[in-house]
XYZ file of C-alpha atoms in Angstrom:
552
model
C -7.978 44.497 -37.769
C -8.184 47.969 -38.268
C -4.419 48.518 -40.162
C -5.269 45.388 -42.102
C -8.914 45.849 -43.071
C -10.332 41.859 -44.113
C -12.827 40.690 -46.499
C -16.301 40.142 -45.163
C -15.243 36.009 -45.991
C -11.948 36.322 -44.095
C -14.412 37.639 -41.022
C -17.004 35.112 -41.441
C -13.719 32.502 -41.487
C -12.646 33.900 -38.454
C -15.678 34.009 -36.529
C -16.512 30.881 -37.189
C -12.781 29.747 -36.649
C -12.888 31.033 -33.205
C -16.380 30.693 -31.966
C -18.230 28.162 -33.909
C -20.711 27.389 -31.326
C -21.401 30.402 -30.425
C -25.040 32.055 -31.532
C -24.963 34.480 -35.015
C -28.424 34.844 -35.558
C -31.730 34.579 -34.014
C -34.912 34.972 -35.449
C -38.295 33.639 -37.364
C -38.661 32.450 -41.027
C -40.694 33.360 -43.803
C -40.975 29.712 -44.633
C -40.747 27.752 -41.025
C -37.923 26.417 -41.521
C -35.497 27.125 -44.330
C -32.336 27.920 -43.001
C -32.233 25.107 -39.701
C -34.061 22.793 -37.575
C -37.134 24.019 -36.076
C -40.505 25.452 -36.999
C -39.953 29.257 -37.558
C -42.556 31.768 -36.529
C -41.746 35.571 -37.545
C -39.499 36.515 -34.859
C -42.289 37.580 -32.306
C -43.968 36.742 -29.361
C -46.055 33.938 -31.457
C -43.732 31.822 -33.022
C -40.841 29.665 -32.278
C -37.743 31.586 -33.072
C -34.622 29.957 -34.854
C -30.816 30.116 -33.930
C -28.106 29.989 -36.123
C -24.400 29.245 -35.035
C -21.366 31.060 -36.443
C -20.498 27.678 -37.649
C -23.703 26.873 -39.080
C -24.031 30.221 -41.004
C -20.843 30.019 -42.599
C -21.293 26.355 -43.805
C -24.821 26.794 -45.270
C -23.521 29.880 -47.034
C -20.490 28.337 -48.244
C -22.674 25.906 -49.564
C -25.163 28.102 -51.083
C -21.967 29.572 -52.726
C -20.672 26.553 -53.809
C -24.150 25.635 -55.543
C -24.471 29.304 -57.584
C -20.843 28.781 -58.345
C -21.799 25.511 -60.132
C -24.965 27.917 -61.793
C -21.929 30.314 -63.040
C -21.784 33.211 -60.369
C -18.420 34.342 -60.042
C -16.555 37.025 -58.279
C -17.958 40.503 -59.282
C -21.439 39.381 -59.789
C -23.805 40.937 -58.162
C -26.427 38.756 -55.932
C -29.805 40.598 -54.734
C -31.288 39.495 -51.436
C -34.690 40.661 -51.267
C -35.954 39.300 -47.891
C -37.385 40.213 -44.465
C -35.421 40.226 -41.789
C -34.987 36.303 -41.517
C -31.892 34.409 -40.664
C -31.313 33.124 -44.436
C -30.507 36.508 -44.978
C -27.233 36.103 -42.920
C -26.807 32.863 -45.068
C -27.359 34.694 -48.442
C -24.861 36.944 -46.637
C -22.411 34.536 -46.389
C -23.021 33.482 -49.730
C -22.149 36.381 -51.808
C -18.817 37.006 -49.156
C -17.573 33.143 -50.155
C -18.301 33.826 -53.928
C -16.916 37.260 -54.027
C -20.132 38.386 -55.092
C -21.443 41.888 -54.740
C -24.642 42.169 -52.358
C -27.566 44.080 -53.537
C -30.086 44.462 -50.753
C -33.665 45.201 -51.820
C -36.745 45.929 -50.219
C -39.101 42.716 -50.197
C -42.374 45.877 -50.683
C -41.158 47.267 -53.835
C -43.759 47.070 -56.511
C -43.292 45.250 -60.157
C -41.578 48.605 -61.789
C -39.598 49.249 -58.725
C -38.408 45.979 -58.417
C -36.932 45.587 -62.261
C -35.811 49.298 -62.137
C -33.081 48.317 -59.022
C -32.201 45.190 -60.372
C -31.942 46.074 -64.065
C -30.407 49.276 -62.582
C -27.762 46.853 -60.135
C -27.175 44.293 -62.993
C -28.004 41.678 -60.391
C -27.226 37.996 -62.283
C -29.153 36.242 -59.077
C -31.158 37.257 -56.361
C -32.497 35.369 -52.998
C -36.265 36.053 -52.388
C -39.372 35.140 -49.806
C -41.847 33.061 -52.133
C -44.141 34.385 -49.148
C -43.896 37.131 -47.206
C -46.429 38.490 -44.550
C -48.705 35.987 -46.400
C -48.427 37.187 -49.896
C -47.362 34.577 -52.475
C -44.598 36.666 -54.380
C -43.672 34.021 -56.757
C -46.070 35.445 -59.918
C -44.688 39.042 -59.163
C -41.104 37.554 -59.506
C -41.640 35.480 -62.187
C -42.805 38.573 -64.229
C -39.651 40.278 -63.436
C -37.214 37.189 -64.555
C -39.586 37.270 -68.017
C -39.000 41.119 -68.358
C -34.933 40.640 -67.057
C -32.907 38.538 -69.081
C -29.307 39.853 -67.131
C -30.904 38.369 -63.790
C -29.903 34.726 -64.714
C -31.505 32.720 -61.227
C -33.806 33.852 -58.479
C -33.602 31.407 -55.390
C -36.818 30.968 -53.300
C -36.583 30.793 -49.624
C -39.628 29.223 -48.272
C -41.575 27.552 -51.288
C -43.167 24.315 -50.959
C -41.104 20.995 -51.998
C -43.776 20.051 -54.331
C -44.306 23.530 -56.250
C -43.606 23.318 -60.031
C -40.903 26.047 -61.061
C -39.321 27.704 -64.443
C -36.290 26.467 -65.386
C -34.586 29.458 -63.749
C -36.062 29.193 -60.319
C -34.277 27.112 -57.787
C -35.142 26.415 -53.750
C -33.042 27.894 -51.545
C -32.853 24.521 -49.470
C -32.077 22.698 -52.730
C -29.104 24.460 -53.514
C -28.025 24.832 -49.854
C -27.815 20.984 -50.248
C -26.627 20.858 -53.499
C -23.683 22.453 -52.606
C -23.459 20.844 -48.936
C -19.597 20.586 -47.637
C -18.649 22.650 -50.416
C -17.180 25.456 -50.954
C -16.244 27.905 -54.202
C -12.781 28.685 -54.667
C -12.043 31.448 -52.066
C -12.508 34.952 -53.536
C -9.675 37.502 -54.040
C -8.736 39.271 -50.603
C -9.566 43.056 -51.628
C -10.759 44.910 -48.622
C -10.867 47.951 -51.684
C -13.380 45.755 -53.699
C -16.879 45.909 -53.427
C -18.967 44.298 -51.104
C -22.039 45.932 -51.904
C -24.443 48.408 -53.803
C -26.867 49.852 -51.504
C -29.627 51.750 -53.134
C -30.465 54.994 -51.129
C -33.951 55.813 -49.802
C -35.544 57.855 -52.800
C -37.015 60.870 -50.018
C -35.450 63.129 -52.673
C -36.046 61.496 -56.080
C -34.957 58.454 -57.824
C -33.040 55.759 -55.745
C -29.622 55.903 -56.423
C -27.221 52.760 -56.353
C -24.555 53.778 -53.923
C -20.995 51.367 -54.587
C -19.552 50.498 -50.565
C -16.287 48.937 -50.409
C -15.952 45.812 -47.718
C -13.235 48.103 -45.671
C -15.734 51.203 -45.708
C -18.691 48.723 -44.107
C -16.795 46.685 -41.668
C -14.512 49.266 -40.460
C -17.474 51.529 -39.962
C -19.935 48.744 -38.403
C -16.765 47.895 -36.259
C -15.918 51.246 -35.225
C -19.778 52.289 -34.603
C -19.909 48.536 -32.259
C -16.907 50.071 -30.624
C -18.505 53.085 -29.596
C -21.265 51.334 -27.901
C -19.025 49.155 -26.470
C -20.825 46.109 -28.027
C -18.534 42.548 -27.158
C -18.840 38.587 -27.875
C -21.702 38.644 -25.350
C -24.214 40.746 -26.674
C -27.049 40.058 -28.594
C -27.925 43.191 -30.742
C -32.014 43.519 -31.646
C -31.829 44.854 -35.184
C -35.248 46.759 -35.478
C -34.129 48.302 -38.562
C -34.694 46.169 -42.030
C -31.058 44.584 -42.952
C -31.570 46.145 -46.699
C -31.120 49.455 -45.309
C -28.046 50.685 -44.859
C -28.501 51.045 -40.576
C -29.914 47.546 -40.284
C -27.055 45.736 -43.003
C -24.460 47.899 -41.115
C -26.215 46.355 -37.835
C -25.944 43.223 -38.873
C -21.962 43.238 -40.401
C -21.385 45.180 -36.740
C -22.397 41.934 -34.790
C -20.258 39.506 -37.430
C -17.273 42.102 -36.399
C -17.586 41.594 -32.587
C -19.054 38.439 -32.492
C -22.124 39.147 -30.881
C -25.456 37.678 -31.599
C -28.085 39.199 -33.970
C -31.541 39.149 -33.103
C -34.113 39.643 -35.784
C -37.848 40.061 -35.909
C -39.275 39.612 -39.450
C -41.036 42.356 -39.523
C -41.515 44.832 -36.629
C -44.259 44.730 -34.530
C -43.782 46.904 -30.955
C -45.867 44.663 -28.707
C -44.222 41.137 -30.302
C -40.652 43.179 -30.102
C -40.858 44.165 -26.231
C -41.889 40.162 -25.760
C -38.983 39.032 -28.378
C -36.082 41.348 -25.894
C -37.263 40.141 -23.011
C -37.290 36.717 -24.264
C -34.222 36.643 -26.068
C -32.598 38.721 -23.321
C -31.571 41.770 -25.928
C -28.677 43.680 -24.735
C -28.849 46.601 -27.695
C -31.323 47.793 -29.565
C -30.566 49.195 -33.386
C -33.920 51.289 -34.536
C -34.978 54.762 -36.156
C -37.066 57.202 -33.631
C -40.218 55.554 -34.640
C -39.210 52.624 -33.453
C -38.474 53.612 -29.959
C -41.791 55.839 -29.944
C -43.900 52.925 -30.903
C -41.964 50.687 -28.315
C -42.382 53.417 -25.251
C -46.297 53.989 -26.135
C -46.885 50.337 -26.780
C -49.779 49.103 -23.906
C -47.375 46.023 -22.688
C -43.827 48.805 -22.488
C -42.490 48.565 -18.508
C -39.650 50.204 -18.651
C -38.365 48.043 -15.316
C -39.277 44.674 -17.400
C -37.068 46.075 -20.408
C -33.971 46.673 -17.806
C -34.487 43.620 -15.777
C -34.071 41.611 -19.154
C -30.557 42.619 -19.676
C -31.361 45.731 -22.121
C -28.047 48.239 -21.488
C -27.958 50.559 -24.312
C -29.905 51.570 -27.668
C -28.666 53.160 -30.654
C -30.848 56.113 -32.570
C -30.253 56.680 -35.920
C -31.476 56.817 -39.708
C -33.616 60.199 -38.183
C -34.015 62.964 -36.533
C -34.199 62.181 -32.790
C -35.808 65.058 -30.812
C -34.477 65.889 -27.324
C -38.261 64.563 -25.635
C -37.809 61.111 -26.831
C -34.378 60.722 -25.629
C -35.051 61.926 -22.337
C -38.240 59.415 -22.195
C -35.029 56.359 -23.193
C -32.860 57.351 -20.507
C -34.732 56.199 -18.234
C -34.401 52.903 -19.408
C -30.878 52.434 -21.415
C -27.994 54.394 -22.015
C -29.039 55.722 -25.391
C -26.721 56.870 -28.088
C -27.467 58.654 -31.450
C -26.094 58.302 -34.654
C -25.149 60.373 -37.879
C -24.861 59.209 -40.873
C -26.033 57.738 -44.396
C -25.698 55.589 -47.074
C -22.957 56.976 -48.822
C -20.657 57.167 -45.998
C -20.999 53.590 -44.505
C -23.338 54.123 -42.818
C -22.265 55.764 -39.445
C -19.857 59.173 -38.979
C -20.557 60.335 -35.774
C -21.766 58.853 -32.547
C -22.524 60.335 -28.750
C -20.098 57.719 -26.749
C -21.012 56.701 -22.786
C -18.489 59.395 -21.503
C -19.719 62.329 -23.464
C -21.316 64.984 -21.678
C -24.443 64.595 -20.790
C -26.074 68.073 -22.645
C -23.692 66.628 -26.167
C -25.591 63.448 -26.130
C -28.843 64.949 -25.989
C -28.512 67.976 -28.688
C -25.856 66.148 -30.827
C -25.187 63.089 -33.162
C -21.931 63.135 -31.243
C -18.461 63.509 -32.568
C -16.758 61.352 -35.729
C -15.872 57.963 -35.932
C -12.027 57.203 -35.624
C -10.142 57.846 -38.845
C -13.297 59.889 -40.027
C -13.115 63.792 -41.145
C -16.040 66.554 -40.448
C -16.114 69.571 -42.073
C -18.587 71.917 -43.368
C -19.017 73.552 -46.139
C -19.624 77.473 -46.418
C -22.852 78.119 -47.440
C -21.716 81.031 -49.432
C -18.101 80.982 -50.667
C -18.087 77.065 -50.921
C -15.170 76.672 -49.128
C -14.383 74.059 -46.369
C -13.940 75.307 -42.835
C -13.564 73.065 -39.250
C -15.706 73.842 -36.095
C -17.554 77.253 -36.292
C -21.155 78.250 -35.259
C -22.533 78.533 -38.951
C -24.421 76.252 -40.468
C -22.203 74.823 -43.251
C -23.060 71.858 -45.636
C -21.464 68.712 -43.694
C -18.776 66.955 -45.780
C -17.187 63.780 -44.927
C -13.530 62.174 -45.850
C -12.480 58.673 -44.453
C -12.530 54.666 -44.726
C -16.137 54.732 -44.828
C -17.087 56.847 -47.907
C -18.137 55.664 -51.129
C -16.576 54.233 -53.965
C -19.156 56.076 -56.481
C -22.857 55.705 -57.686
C -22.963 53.064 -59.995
C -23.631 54.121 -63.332
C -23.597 57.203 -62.669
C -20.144 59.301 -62.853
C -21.332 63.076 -63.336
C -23.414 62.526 -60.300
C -20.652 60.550 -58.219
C -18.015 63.638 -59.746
C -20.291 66.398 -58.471
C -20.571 64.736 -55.071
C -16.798 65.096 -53.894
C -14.989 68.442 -53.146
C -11.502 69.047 -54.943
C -10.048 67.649 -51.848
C -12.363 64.217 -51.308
C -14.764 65.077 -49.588
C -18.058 63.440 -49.660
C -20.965 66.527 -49.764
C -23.857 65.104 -47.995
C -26.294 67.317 -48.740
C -27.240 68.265 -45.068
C -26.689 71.089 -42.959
C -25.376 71.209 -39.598
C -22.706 73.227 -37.157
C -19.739 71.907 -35.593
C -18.931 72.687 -32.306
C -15.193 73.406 -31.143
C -15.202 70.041 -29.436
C -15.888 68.425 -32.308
C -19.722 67.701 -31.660
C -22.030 67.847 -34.844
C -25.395 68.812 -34.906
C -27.192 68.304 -37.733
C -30.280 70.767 -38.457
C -31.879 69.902 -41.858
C -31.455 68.697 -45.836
C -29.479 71.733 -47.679
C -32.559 70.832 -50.667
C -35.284 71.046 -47.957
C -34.454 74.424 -46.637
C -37.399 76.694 -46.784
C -36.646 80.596 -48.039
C -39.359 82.409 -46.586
C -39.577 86.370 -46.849
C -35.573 86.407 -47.600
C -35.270 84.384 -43.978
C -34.052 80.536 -44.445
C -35.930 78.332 -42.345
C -34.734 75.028 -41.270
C -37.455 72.295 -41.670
C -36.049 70.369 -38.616
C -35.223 73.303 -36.246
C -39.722 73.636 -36.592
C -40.211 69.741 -36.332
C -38.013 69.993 -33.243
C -40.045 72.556 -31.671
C -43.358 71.290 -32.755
C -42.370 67.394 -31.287
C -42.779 69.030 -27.542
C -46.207 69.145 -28.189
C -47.974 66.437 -25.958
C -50.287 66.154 -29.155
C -47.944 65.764 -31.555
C -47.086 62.072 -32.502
C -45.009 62.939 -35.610
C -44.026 66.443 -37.645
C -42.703 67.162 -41.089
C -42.239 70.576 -41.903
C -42.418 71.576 -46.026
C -42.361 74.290 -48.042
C -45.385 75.705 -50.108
C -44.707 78.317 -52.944
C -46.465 81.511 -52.602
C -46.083 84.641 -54.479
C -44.790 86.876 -52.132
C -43.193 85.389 -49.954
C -41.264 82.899 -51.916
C -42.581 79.865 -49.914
C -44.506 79.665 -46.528
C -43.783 76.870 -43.962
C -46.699 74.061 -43.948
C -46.365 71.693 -40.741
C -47.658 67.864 -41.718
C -48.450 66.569 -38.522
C -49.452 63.102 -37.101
C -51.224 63.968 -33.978
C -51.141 61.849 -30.804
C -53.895 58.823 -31.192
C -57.162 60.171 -29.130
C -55.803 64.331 -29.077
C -57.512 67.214 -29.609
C -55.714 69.895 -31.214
C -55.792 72.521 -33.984
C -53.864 74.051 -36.224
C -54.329 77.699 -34.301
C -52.756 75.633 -30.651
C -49.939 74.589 -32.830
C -48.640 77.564 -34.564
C -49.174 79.395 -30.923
C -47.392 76.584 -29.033
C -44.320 77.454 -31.872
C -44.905 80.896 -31.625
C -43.616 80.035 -27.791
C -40.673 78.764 -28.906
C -39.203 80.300 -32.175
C -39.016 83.615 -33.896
C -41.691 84.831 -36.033
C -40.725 83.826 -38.937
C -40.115 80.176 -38.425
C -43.943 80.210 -37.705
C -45.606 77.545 -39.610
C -47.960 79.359 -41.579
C -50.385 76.028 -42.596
C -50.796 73.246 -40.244
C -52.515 69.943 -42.051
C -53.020 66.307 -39.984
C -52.890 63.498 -41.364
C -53.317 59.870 -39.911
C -50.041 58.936 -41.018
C -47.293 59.644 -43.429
C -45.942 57.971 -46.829
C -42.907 56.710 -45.337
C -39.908 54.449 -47.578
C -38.800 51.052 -46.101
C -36.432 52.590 -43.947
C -38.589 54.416 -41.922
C -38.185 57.825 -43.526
C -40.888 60.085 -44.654
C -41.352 60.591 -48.351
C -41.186 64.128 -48.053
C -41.327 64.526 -52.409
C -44.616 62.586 -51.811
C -45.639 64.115 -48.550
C -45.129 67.941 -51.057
C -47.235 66.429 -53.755
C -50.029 65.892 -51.818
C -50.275 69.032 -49.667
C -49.904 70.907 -53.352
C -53.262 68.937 -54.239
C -54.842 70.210 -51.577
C -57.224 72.831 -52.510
C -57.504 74.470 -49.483
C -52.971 74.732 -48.754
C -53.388 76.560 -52.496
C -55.873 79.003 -51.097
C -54.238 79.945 -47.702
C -50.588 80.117 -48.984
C -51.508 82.408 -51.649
């Protein structure tokens, strides 16, 4: 597979080819229902989850293909799926692989203008959506968009009520999957170059941008990453990640590779998760830091239960993991952590299960097969290998993007002379190849002619038994240039100030990486990834009359 790259249809034909029977996805529904027999709950400890075959998931999305194919999608097109994490989004899935559609993946909690500016942005000519989700009724919000979109041709309800009056453009996702039942369109071209989809970054730095993936840069990636964590046929993978991210779609393409089983929770929920692994007997566990320190401090977490279940090993990506929570995880899985991001596939370095044991816990482990790590002088700009400066990382291999869409100065200032990929965050890598990763080159504070590496603080500042979460900004100030500000998200119950912080970092850092402000909050504006809005998180602290006062 890997010196012949397929299609993300030739794997779904192969899969099902050679293990029909065996389970693809399991999880709840948005409508109870849509996508097989059963009554669907949401994937938790409440309702009655739903399995999918490999067989069953490539017929119903052959068939939903077969039905837009009748509607006019062709090859090239680009189909949105804006949807929990349900099992019809594997079917979508299947759907835009049998059409040779592009997949858009959208965030189901995007407001009105966010929602038309990625679509409009994407060109989408269909999308698959949740008439409900999380019990709102969605329908008037997308009905507004088709009136203000006139490229998005169809929008394809999943869970809408037989009886439910709908425009002319609006068709039931169960009505077309029958519709176009033991059909399927004429099979797509077999490009592993083409695209398979446009993944629209997180917007923590500005405006979401539409990032072009090939299908050999997200299958060779989500196979390689599997491979690394040794995931087989018989695992079943808990996604805890949302599949329009790039993590969680990378997740799911990862388990289509090996033929495991996905497990999906619609949305996530720690106590209902810890019930749904030990019910479904989860073997991996795919999730951002947040989700594995909302799963340890959950009431009904026993970390004997999770092992006895079958849990082996946990991947940590998508953030910064700090060194505390990954001790707290090994004493329950084997825990691995992950670099990478949207551009690049998503995954370009991993800690593997024979790596030493200090690597996996300061590192995000060494490249992916086939994948190139450099770094990029902070000074003279040029590209160097394993040194102890801290270098912009920049990444050449299978995985790497074709291009922004729409957006070629942007895409032409992203690659090096010699291709390249800048990433836009720091790290240093080691002489055996190890990377670690130590901030965002845009988020570096210059304080007093010293730069200051927002995670290096947050690091520090997560040792704190108070601390629950940490993000470290910048604050102008007149002489100084900027002073560091610590957000923090203390511990549920704690009693702390600002004054125990900055001496508890005083402990641990040099004087200048200090914070100089220290501001709580109950929690942060985060994006649907699980990523702090740090843009927003600045905007707010600058409105804060009090920051103003103490930074100048």
């Amino acid at each position: 597979m890997a010196d012949h790259p397929p299609t993300l249809d030739q794997l779904f034909t192969r899969r099902a080819a050679d293990h029909g029977e065996r389970p693809l996805v399991v999880g709840g529904s948005v409508g109870g229902g849509a996508a097989g027999g059963g009554a669907g709950g949401a994937g938790g400890a409440g309702g009655a989850a739903r399995a999918l075959s490999y067989a069953q998931v490539d017929a119903q999305g052959a068939a939903l293909a077969a039905a837009l194919a009748d509607l006019g999608l062709a090859p090239g097109d680009r189909l949105a799926v804006c949807l929990p994490n349900v099992p019809e989004w594997l079917v979508a899935l299947r759907a835009a692989a049998a059409l040779g559609a592009v997949v858009v993946p959208v965030n189901p909690r995007l407001n009105a203008h966010e929602l038309k500016y990625q679509l409009r942005h994407a060109g989408a000519a269909a999308m698959v959506a949740a008439e409900r989700d999380d019990g709102v009724d969605s329908l008037a919000l997308y009905e507004g968009v088709l009136a203000d979109l006139p490229a998005l041709r169809y929008l394809v309800t999943v869970g809408g009520a037989p009886d439910r009056w709908y425009d002319e453009r609006i068709y039931r996702f169960e009505d077309l999957a029958s519709k176009g039942a033991g059909r399927r369109p004429p099979a797509p071209p077999a490009d592993p170059a083409a695209d398979l989809a446009l993944l629209y970054t997180s917007g923590t730095m500005g405006k979401p941008k539409g990032v072009r993936l090939s299908h050999a840069a997200v299958i060779e990636t989500a196979r390689l990453t599997a491979d690394a964590l040794r995931v087989g046929g018989e695992d079943r993978v808990f996604a805890a990640v949302p599949l329009f991210a790039s993590f969680g779609f990378g997740t799911a393409v990862g388990a289509v590779a090996e033929g495991a089983a996905l497990v999906l929770q619609e949305h996530f929920d720690a106590a209902d998760a810890l019930a749904l692994m030990a019910r479904e007997h989860v073997t991996v566990v795919h999730g951002v830091p947040t989700t594995f320190h909302l799963l340890t401090r959950a009431p009904a977490f026993d970390a004997e239960r999770v092992k006895s279940a079958g849990l082996r090993a946990a991947l940590v990506a998508g953030a910064p993991a700090d060194e505390e929570l990954l001790r707290r995880m090994r004493g329950w899985c084997d825990v691995h952590v992950a670099y990478g991001l949207t551009e690049t596939g998503p995954a370009v370095t991993v800690t593997r299960p024979d790596d030493p044991a200090d690597k996996r816990l300061t590192t995000a482990g060494r490249p992916l097969p086939g994948v190139e790590v450099m770094a990029v002088d902070l000074v003279s700009g040029q590209l160097h290998g394993p040194t102890e400066a801290v270098g912009e990382i920049a990444v050449r291999g299978v995985g790497v993007t074709l291009g922004y869409s729409r957006m070629p100065d942007e895409t032409r200032r992203a690659f090096t002379p010699e291709g390249f990929f800048l990433t836009g965050d720091l790290g240093i890598l080691d002489e055996d190849g190890f990377l670690r990763v130590v901030g965002r080159r845009k988020e570096t504070i210059l304080r007093g002619g010293y730069q200051v590496y927002p995670r290096e603080v947050e690091d520090a500042l997560r040792g704190h038994p108070a601390v629950e979460d940490v993000c470290v900004i910048g604050v102008p100030h007149d002489v100084l240039g900027e002073v560091i500000c610590a957000c923090v998200v203390p511990v549920e119950g704690a009693v702390v100030t600002g004054r125990d912080l900055k001496d508890f970092a005083r402990d641990a850092m040099a004087e200048y990486k200090t914070p100089d402000l220290v501001r709580f909050f109950d929690r942060f504006p985060m994006t649907g990834s699980g990523k702090v809005r740090r843009r927003e998180l600045e905007r707010v602290v600058a409105l804060d009359p009090t920051v103003t006062a103490a930074a100048g």
